[in-house]
CSV table of C-alpha atoms in Angstrom, one decimal:
chain,number,residue,atom,x,y,z
A,1,MET,CA,-37.9,-7.4,4.2
A,2,ASP,CA,-36.6,-10.6,5.8
A,3,GLN,CA,-37.3,-10.4,9.5
A,4,ASN,CA,-35.3,-12.8,11.7
A,5,LEU,CA,-37.0,-14.6,14.6
A,6,ASN,CA,-35.0,-12.5,17.0
A,7,TYR,CA,-37.1,-9.5,16.1
A,8,ASN,CA,-40.9,-9.3,15.9
A,9,SER,CA,-42.6,-6.9,13.5
A,10,GLY,CA,-43.3,-4.3,16.1
A,11,THR,CA,-42.1,-0.8,15.5
A,12,MET,CA,-40.4,-0.5,18.9
A,13,SER,CA,-38.2,-3.6,18.4
A,14,ARG,CA,-37.1,-2.5,15.0
A,15,ASN,CA,-36.4,1.1,16.1
A,16,VAL,CA,-34.2,-0.2,19.0
A,17,ILE,CA,-32.0,-2.1,16.6
A,18,LEU,CA,-31.9,0.9,14.3
A,19,ALA,CA,-30.8,3.2,17.1
A,20,LEU,CA,-28.0,0.8,18.2
A,21,VAL,CA,-26.4,0.5,14.7
A,22,ILE,CA,-26.8,4.2,14.1
A,23,SER,CA,-24.9,4.9,17.4
A,24,ALA,CA,-22.0,2.8,16.1
A,25,SER,CA,-22.1,4.7,12.8
A,26,VAL,CA,-22.1,8.1,14.5
A,27,ILE,CA,-18.9,7.3,16.3
A,28,THR,CA,-17.0,6.0,13.3
A,29,LEU,CA,-18.2,8.9,11.1
A,30,MET,CA,-16.7,11.3,13.6
A,31,SER,CA,-13.2,9.9,13.0
A,32,THR,CA,-12.4,12.5,10.3
A,33,ASP,CA,-14.7,15.4,11.3
A,34,LEU,CA,-13.5,15.6,14.9
A,35,TYR,CA,-9.9,16.3,13.9
A,36,ALA,CA,-10.7,18.2,10.7
A,37,PRO,CA,-9.8,21.6,12.4
A,38,SER,CA,-6.3,20.2,13.2
A,39,LEU,CA,-5.5,19.3,9.6
A,40,ALA,CA,-4.2,22.7,8.7
A,41,HIS,CA,-1.8,22.5,11.7
A,42,LEU,CA,-0.5,19.0,11.3
A,43,PRO,CA,2.1,19.8,8.7
A,44,GLU,CA,3.9,21.9,11.2
A,45,LEU,CA,3.2,19.7,14.2
A,46,LEU,CA,4.4,16.5,12.5
A,47,GLY,CA,7.1,18.1,10.3
A,48,THR,CA,5.5,17.0,7.0
A,49,SER,CA,3.6,18.5,4.0
A,50,ALA,CA,0.0,19.5,3.5
A,51,GLU,CA,-0.4,16.9,0.7
A,52,LEU,CA,0.7,14.1,3.1
A,53,VAL,CA,-1.6,15.3,5.8
A,54,GLN,CA,-4.5,15.4,3.3
A,55,LEU,CA,-3.8,11.7,2.6
A,56,THR,CA,-4.8,10.9,6.1
A,57,VAL,CA,-8.3,11.7,5.0
A,58,SER,CA,-8.3,10.3,1.4
A,59,LEU,CA,-6.5,7.0,2.2
A,60,ASN,CA,-8.8,6.5,5.2
A,61,LEU,CA,-11.8,6.9,3.0
A,62,LEU,CA,-10.4,4.6,0.3
A,63,ALA,CA,-9.6,1.9,2.8
A,64,TYR,CA,-13.2,2.3,4.1
A,65,GLY,CA,-14.6,1.8,0.6
A,66,LEU,CA,-12.5,-1.2,-0.3
A,67,ALA,CA,-13.0,-3.0,3.0
A,68,THR,CA,-16.7,-3.1,2.6
A,69,LEU,CA,-16.3,-5.7,-0.2
A,70,ILE,CA,-15.0,-8.0,2.5
A,71,HIS,CA,-17.3,-7.1,5.3
A,72,GLY,CA,-20.4,-7.7,3.2
A,73,PRO,CA,-19.9,-11.4,2.7
A,74,LEU,CA,-18.6,-11.7,6.3
A,75,SER,CA,-21.9,-10.2,7.6
A,76,GLU,CA,-23.9,-12.7,5.5
A,77,ARG,CA,-21.8,-15.7,6.7
A,78,PHE,CA,-21.4,-15.0,10.4
A,79,GLY,CA,-24.3,-12.6,11.0
A,80,ARG,CA,-24.6,-8.8,11.5
A,81,ARG,CA,-23.9,-8.8,15.2
A,82,PRO,CA,-20.5,-10.5,15.4
A,83,VAL,CA,-19.1,-8.6,12.4
A,84,LEU,CA,-20.3,-5.3,13.9
A,85,LEU,CA,-18.6,-6.1,17.2
A,86,TRP,CA,-15.3,-7.0,15.4
A,87,GLY,CA,-15.5,-3.8,13.5
A,88,MET,CA,-16.0,-1.7,16.6
A,89,ALA,CA,-13.2,-3.4,18.5
A,90,GLY,CA,-10.8,-2.7,15.6
A,91,PHE,CA,-12.0,0.9,15.4
A,92,THR,CA,-11.3,1.4,19.1
A,93,LEU,CA,-7.7,0.1,18.7
A,94,ALA,CA,-7.1,2.1,15.5
A,95,SER,CA,-8.3,5.3,17.2
A,96,PHE,CA,-5.8,4.7,20.1
A,97,LEU,CA,-3.0,4.2,17.6
A,98,CYS,CA,-3.9,7.5,15.9
A,99,ALA,CA,-3.7,9.2,19.3
A,100,ILE,CA,-0.1,8.0,20.0
A,101,ALA,CA,1.2,8.3,16.4
A,102,ALA,CA,4.8,9.8,16.5
A,103,ASP,CA,5.0,10.8,12.8
A,104,ILE,CA,3.0,11.1,9.6
A,105,GLY,CA,3.8,7.5,8.6
A,106,GLN,CA,2.4,6.0,11.8
A,107,LEU,CA,-0.7,8.3,11.5
A,108,LEU,CA,-1.3,7.2,7.9
A,109,PHE,CA,-1.1,3.5,8.9
A,110,ALA,CA,-3.5,4.0,11.9
A,111,ARG,CA,-5.9,6.0,9.7
A,112,VAL,CA,-6.0,3.2,7.1
A,113,PHE,CA,-6.6,0.6,9.8
A,114,GLN,CA,-9.3,2.9,11.2
A,115,GLY,CA,-11.0,3.1,7.8
A,116,ILE,CA,-11.0,-0.7,7.4
A,117,ALA,CA,-12.6,-1.2,10.8
A,118,ALA,CA,-15.1,1.7,10.3
A,119,ALA,CA,-16.4,0.2,7.1
A,120,VAL,CA,-18.2,-2.5,9.0
A,121,GLU,CA,-20.8,-0.1,10.4
A,122,GLY,CA,-21.9,1.2,7.0
A,123,VAL,CA,-22.5,-2.3,5.6
A,124,VAL,CA,-24.3,-3.5,8.6
A,125,VAL,CA,-26.6,-0.5,8.8
A,126,LEU,CA,-27.9,-0.8,5.2
A,127,ALA,CA,-28.2,-4.6,5.6
A,128,ILE,CA,-30.2,-4.4,8.8
A,129,ILE,CA,-32.5,-1.7,7.3
A,130,ARG,CA,-33.1,-4.1,4.3
A,131,ASP,CA,-33.6,-7.0,6.8
A,132,LEU,CA,-36.3,-5.3,8.9
A,133,PHE,CA,-38.1,-2.7,6.9
A,134,THR,CA,-40.4,-2.6,3.8
A,135,GLU,CA,-39.4,-0.6,0.8
A,136,LYS,CA,-41.4,2.4,1.8
A,137,GLU,CA,-40.2,2.2,5.4
A,138,GLN,CA,-36.6,1.9,4.1
A,139,VAL,CA,-36.7,5.4,2.6
A,140,ARG,CA,-37.8,6.8,6.0
A,141,ALA,CA,-35.3,4.7,7.9
A,142,VAL,CA,-32.4,5.7,5.7
A,143,ALA,CA,-33.4,9.4,5.9
A,144,ILE,CA,-33.5,9.1,9.8
A,145,TYR,CA,-30.1,7.4,9.6
A,146,GLY,CA,-28.8,10.3,7.5
A,147,VAL,CA,-30.1,12.9,9.9
A,148,ALA,CA,-28.8,11.0,13.0
A,149,THR,CA,-25.3,10.4,11.5
A,150,ALA,CA,-25.1,14.0,10.4
A,151,PHE,CA,-25.8,15.6,13.8
A,152,ALA,CA,-22.5,14.3,15.3
A,153,PRO,CA,-20.3,15.2,12.3
A,154,ALA,CA,-22.1,18.6,12.2
A,155,PHE,CA,-20.8,19.5,15.7
A,156,ALA,CA,-17.7,17.3,15.8
A,157,PRO,CA,-15.4,19.9,14.0
A,158,LEU,CA,-16.6,22.6,16.5
A,159,LEU,CA,-15.8,20.3,19.4
A,160,GLY,CA,-12.6,19.2,17.8
A,161,GLY,CA,-11.4,22.8,17.2
A,162,TYR,CA,-11.8,23.6,20.9
A,163,ILE,CA,-10.2,20.4,21.9
A,164,HIS,CA,-7.2,21.1,19.6
A,165,VAL,CA,-6.8,24.6,21.2
A,166,LEU,CA,-7.1,23.4,24.8
A,167,PHE,CA,-5.6,19.9,24.8
A,168,GLY,CA,-3.9,19.3,21.4
A,169,TRP,CA,-5.0,17.3,18.4
A,170,ARG,CA,-4.2,13.9,20.0
A,171,MET,CA,-7.0,14.3,22.5
A,172,ASN,CA,-9.6,14.1,19.7
A,173,PHE,CA,-8.5,10.5,19.0
A,174,HIS,CA,-8.4,9.7,22.7
A,175,LEU,CA,-12.0,10.9,22.9
A,176,LEU,CA,-12.9,8.6,19.9
A,177,THR,CA,-11.3,5.7,21.7
A,178,GLY,CA,-13.5,6.2,24.8
A,179,LEU,CA,-16.7,6.7,22.9
A,180,ALA,CA,-16.1,3.6,20.8
A,181,LEU,CA,-15.5,1.5,23.9
A,182,ALA,CA,-18.8,2.7,25.3
A,183,VAL,CA,-20.8,1.9,22.1
A,184,THR,CA,-19.1,-1.5,21.8
A,185,ALA,CA,-20.3,-2.3,25.3
A,186,LEU,CA,-23.9,-1.3,24.5
A,187,ILE,CA,-23.9,-3.4,21.3
A,188,THR,CA,-22.6,-6.4,23.2
A,189,LEU,CA,-25.4,-6.1,25.8
A,190,PHE,CA,-28.4,-5.2,23.7
A,191,LEU,CA,-27.9,-6.0,20.0
A,192,LYS,CA,-29.6,-9.1,18.6
A,193,GLU,CA,-29.1,-10.7,15.2
A,194,SER,CA,-31.4,-9.5,12.4
A,195,GLY,CA,-30.3,-11.6,9.5
A,196,LYS,CA,-30.0,-15.3,8.7
A,197,LYS,CA,-26.6,-16.8,8.3
A,198,ASP,CA,-25.7,-17.9,4.8
A,199,HIS,CA,-23.1,-20.6,4.9
A,200,ASP,CA,-22.3,-20.2,1.2
A,201,ALA,CA,-21.7,-16.5,1.5
A,202,LEU,CA,-17.9,-16.9,1.7
A,203,ASP,CA,-17.8,-19.3,-1.3
A,204,LEU,CA,-15.6,-17.6,-3.9
A,205,LYS,CA,-17.8,-18.6,-6.7
A,206,GLU,CA,-20.9,-17.2,-4.9
A,207,ILE,CA,-19.0,-14.0,-4.1
A,208,TYR,CA,-17.9,-13.7,-7.7
A,209,ALA,CA,-21.5,-14.4,-9.0
A,210,ASP,CA,-22.9,-11.8,-6.6
A,211,TYR,CA,-20.4,-9.0,-7.4
A,212,PHE,CA,-20.4,-9.8,-11.1
A,213,GLY,CA,-24.2,-9.7,-11.2
A,214,LEU,CA,-24.3,-6.4,-9.4
A,215,LEU,CA,-21.6,-4.8,-11.5
A,216,SER,CA,-23.3,-6.0,-14.7
A,217,ASN,CA,-26.5,-4.3,-13.6
A,218,ARG,CA,-26.7,-1.0,-15.5
A,219,SER,CA,-29.3,0.6,-13.3
A,220,PHE,CA,-27.5,-0.4,-10.1
A,221,LEU,CA,-24.2,1.2,-11.4
A,222,LEU,CA,-25.9,4.4,-12.4
A,223,TYR,CA,-27.5,4.8,-8.9
A,224,ILE,CA,-24.2,4.2,-7.1
A,225,THR,CA,-22.5,6.6,-9.5
A,226,ILE,CA,-25.0,9.3,-8.3
A,227,GLY,CA,-24.3,8.4,-4.7
A,228,GLY,CA,-20.6,8.2,-5.1
A,229,CYS,CA,-20.2,11.6,-6.9
A,230,SER,CA,-22.5,13.2,-4.4
A,231,LEU,CA,-20.4,11.8,-1.6
A,232,GLY,CA,-17.3,13.0,-3.4
A,233,CYS,CA,-18.5,16.6,-3.0
A,234,ILE,CA,-18.6,16.1,0.8
A,235,PHE,CA,-15.1,14.5,0.9
A,236,VAL,CA,-13.6,17.2,-1.3
A,237,PHE,CA,-14.7,19.9,1.2
A,238,ILE,CA,-13.6,17.8,4.2
A,239,THR,CA,-10.2,17.4,2.7
A,240,ALA,CA,-9.6,21.0,1.3
A,241,GLY,CA,-12.1,23.1,3.4
A,242,PRO,CA,-9.9,23.4,6.5
A,243,PHE,CA,-6.9,24.6,4.5
A,244,ILE,CA,-9.0,27.1,2.5
A,245,LEU,CA,-10.9,28.6,5.4
A,246,ILE,CA,-8.1,28.5,8.1
A,247,ASN,CA,-5.0,29.2,6.0
A,248,ASN,CA,-6.5,31.3,3.2
A,249,HIS,CA,-9.2,33.3,4.9
A,250,GLY,CA,-7.8,33.4,8.4
A,251,VAL,CA,-10.7,31.6,10.2
A,252,ALA,CA,-9.6,30.6,13.7
A,253,THR,CA,-9.1,26.9,14.3
A,254,GLU,CA,-11.8,26.8,17.1
A,255,HIS,CA,-14.2,28.7,14.8
A,256,PHE,CA,-13.9,26.4,11.8
A,257,GLY,CA,-16.6,24.2,13.3
A,258,TYR,CA,-19.2,26.9,13.0
A,259,TYR,CA,-18.8,27.1,9.3
A,260,TYR,CA,-18.8,23.4,9.0
A,261,ALA,CA,-21.9,23.1,11.1
A,262,VAL,CA,-23.8,25.4,8.7
A,263,ILE,CA,-23.0,23.1,5.9
A,264,VAL,CA,-23.9,19.9,7.7
A,265,ILE,CA,-27.1,21.4,9.1
A,266,ALA,CA,-28.1,22.1,5.5
A,267,TYR,CA,-27.6,18.4,4.8
A,268,ILE,CA,-29.7,17.5,7.9
A,269,ILE,CA,-32.6,19.8,6.7
A,270,GLY,CA,-32.4,18.1,3.3
A,271,SER,CA,-32.6,14.7,4.9
A,272,LEU,CA,-35.6,15.7,7.0
A,273,LEU,CA,-37.3,17.0,4.0
A,274,ALA,CA,-36.7,13.7,2.2
A,275,ALA,CA,-38.2,11.8,5.2
A,276,ARG,CA,-41.4,14.0,4.9
A,277,MET,CA,-41.6,13.6,1.2
A,278,SER,CA,-41.3,9.8,1.4
A,279,GLY,CA,-45.0,9.6,2.5
A,280,ARG,CA,-46.3,11.4,-0.5
A,281,HIS,CA,-43.7,11.0,-3.2
A,282,GLY,CA,-41.8,8.1,-4.8
A,283,ALA,CA,-38.1,7.6,-4.5
A,284,ARG,CA,-37.4,8.8,-8.1
A,285,GLU,CA,-39.2,12.1,-7.4
A,286,ILE,CA,-37.2,12.7,-4.3
A,287,LEU,CA,-34.0,11.9,-6.2
A,288,ARG,CA,-35.0,14.4,-8.9
A,289,ALA,CA,-35.5,17.1,-6.3
A,290,GLY,CA,-32.0,16.4,-4.9
A,291,VAL,CA,-30.3,16.5,-8.2
A,292,CYS,CA,-32.0,19.9,-9.1
A,293,CYS,CA,-30.7,21.4,-5.8
A,294,ALA,CA,-27.2,20.1,-6.5
A,295,VAL,CA,-27.3,21.9,-9.9
A,296,ILE,CA,-28.3,25.1,-8.1
A,297,GLY,CA,-25.4,24.7,-5.6
A,298,SER,CA,-22.9,24.1,-8.3
A,299,LEU,CA,-24.1,27.2,-10.2
A,300,LEU,CA,-23.5,29.2,-7.1
A,301,LEU,CA,-20.0,27.9,-6.8
A,302,LEU,CA,-19.4,28.7,-10.4
A,303,ALA,CA,-20.7,32.3,-9.8
A,304,ILE,CA,-18.2,32.7,-6.9
A,305,LEU,CA,-15.4,31.4,-9.0
A,306,ALA,CA,-16.2,33.7,-11.9
A,307,SER,CA,-16.9,36.9,-9.9
A,308,GLY,CA,-14.1,36.7,-7.4
A,309,TRP,CA,-16.5,37.2,-4.5
A,310,GLU,CA,-15.0,34.5,-2.4
A,311,THR,CA,-15.3,35.0,1.3
A,312,PRO,CA,-15.7,32.4,4.1
A,313,VAL,CA,-19.4,33.2,4.2
A,314,THR,CA,-20.2,33.1,0.4
A,315,LEU,CA,-18.1,29.9,0.0
A,316,THR,CA,-19.8,28.2,3.0
A,317,LEU,CA,-23.3,29.2,1.8
A,318,ALA,CA,-22.7,27.8,-1.7
A,319,VAL,CA,-21.4,24.5,-0.4
A,320,ALA,CA,-24.3,24.4,2.1
A,321,VAL,CA,-26.8,24.5,-0.8
A,322,LEU,CA,-24.9,21.7,-2.5
A,323,LEU,CA,-24.9,19.7,0.7
A,324,PHE,CA,-28.7,20.3,1.2
A,325,ALA,CA,-29.1,18.4,-2.0
A,326,GLU,CA,-27.3,15.4,-0.7
A,327,GLY,CA,-30.0,14.8,1.9
A,328,PRO,CA,-32.7,13.7,-0.6
A,329,ILE,CA,-30.1,11.9,-2.7
A,330,PHE,CA,-28.6,9.8,0.0
A,331,ALA,CA,-32.1,9.0,1.4
A,332,VAL,CA,-33.2,7.2,-1.7
A,333,VAL,CA,-30.1,6.0,-3.7
A,334,PRO,CA,-29.4,2.9,-1.5
A,335,THR,CA,-33.0,1.8,-1.7
A,336,LEU,CA,-33.2,2.5,-5.5
A,337,ALA,CA,-29.9,0.6,-6.1
A,338,MET,CA,-30.7,-2.4,-3.9
A,339,ASN,CA,-34.2,-2.8,-5.3
A,340,THR,CA,-32.7,-3.2,-8.8
A,341,THR,CA,-31.2,-6.6,-7.8
A,342,ASP,CA,-32.1,-9.8,-6.0
A,343,LYS,CA,-28.6,-10.5,-4.9
A,344,ARG,CA,-27.7,-11.0,-1.2
A,345,THR,CA,-28.4,-7.9,0.9
A,346,GLY,CA,-25.0,-7.8,2.5
A,347,SER,CA,-23.2,-8.1,-0.8
A,348,ALA,CA,-25.4,-5.4,-2.4
A,349,ALA,CA,-24.8,-3.0,0.5
A,350,ALA,CA,-21.1,-3.8,0.4
A,351,VAL,CA,-20.9,-2.9,-3.3
A,352,ILE,CA,-22.9,0.3,-2.8
A,353,ILE,CA,-20.8,1.6,0.0
A,354,SER,CA,-17.5,0.4,-1.6
A,355,ALA,CA,-18.2,2.0,-4.9
A,356,GLU,CA,-19.5,5.2,-3.4
A,357,MET,CA,-16.6,5.5,-1.0
A,358,ALA,CA,-14.1,4.7,-3.8
A,359,ILE,CA,-15.5,7.4,-6.0
A,360,GLY,CA,-15.6,9.8,-3.1
A,361,SER,CA,-12.1,9.0,-1.9
A,362,LEU,CA,-10.7,9.4,-5.5
A,363,ALA,CA,-12.3,12.9,-5.5
A,364,ALA,CA,-10.5,13.6,-2.2
A,365,LEU,CA,-7.3,12.3,-3.7
A,366,ALA,CA,-7.7,14.5,-6.7
A,367,VAL,CA,-8.1,17.7,-4.5
A,368,SER,CA,-5.0,16.6,-2.6
A,369,TRP,CA,-2.9,16.1,-5.7
A,370,THR,CA,-4.1,19.4,-7.2
A,371,HIS,CA,-3.7,21.4,-3.9
A,372,ASP,CA,-2.3,24.9,-4.8
A,373,GLY,CA,-3.3,26.8,-1.7
A,374,THR,CA,-6.5,28.2,-3.3
A,375,SER,CA,-10.1,27.1,-3.6
A,376,LEU,CA,-9.9,26.6,-7.4
A,377,PRO,CA,-9.2,22.9,-7.4
A,378,MET,CA,-12.0,22.2,-4.8
A,379,ILE,CA,-14.6,24.2,-6.8
A,380,LEU,CA,-13.7,22.7,-10.2
A,381,ILE,CA,-13.8,19.1,-8.8
A,382,MET,CA,-17.2,19.7,-7.2
A,383,LEU,CA,-18.5,21.1,-10.5
A,384,ALA,CA,-17.3,18.0,-12.4
A,385,LEU,CA,-18.9,15.7,-9.9
A,386,VAL,CA,-22.3,17.4,-10.1
A,387,VAL,CA,-22.2,17.2,-13.9
A,388,ILE,CA,-21.6,13.4,-13.6
A,389,VAL,CA,-24.5,13.2,-11.1
A,390,VAL,CA,-26.9,14.9,-13.6
A,391,LEU,CA,-25.8,12.6,-16.5
A,392,ALA,CA,-26.2,9.5,-14.4
A,393,TYR,CA,-29.6,10.6,-13.2
A,394,LEU,CA,-30.8,11.2,-16.8
A,395,ARG,CA,-29.6,7.8,-18.0
A,396,SER,CA,-31.0,6.0,-14.9
A,397,GLY,CA,-34.5,6.9,-16.0
A,398,ARG,CA,-34.3,5.3,-19.4
């Protein structure tokens, strides 16, 4: 914990800063979930293919992951506050460009731009938590962050579905533009700097030393592999779920959000449980509980695949069990990973998010490339990701 003079050690001051950065993350995380119900309709509306529409999700996530490698050193050099403001301004513009996109090419460009800008928030949140909280407090803070940032995405597809039916898919991006403007104004007025500026942070030798040191750290790599593959399960469902539930099972566009809400609420419950466990159990114990739940969820998916009992309800419940497991996993993986290294906080946070997002977006790309109109590719990719999570967890304890 490295508290800057702009913040005292009081709980109120630190909670205010946490609330501000969480509000920024909530808006940026809604960028995909809000228009998820529209995905199944965009091929017809934009005169393109389902595979290209799915790329608006996977390329956005990939851009997000790669951009964090740049935003980490920037936040160390110029401070958390200015970099966060730049990111929110870029996100606002990108959301507006998405709203006025005339074809799939323009939408893909705007979504990549949106992902680059949105990446700032993830880096800044983890860096600020590390700046202001002790190790034990970090688990609780990250768990709260997970719950808060899950609430909006939980209900964003429900809201987005009704907006699509009433006003069209573009209105979802107009809404994001307005919300991003409001949050940017709040950050400008109330956010103070939490970290100390490092004038050597943009030195290429320093950046190389930081990143090489992190990527040479076996324990660090294993923990971000766990986080990345867990995130991949979420991205795979976000990418393929709307097509499976709406096109295959006939779920109404405006009702897709109800199924999605069940899944995200399961994640919220898992995050709340992790927050409660943090007072009595260590981070490794919490991680073990999450991995065990992920195995149970994957076995349920395998049972659905083998038995042919696939319905919107059974598929949703099985994925919900898997997402319940992500709550404990995401609550502790960042802390466990960053505590294996003494490198710059911003750089460590950037590598964690970049690597996890890269793994997750590659999983989303895989489900796009293997899209065959059924749930088979989605389920098989989720199973493979859980197997990797288990193997990485077992090796991380050695």
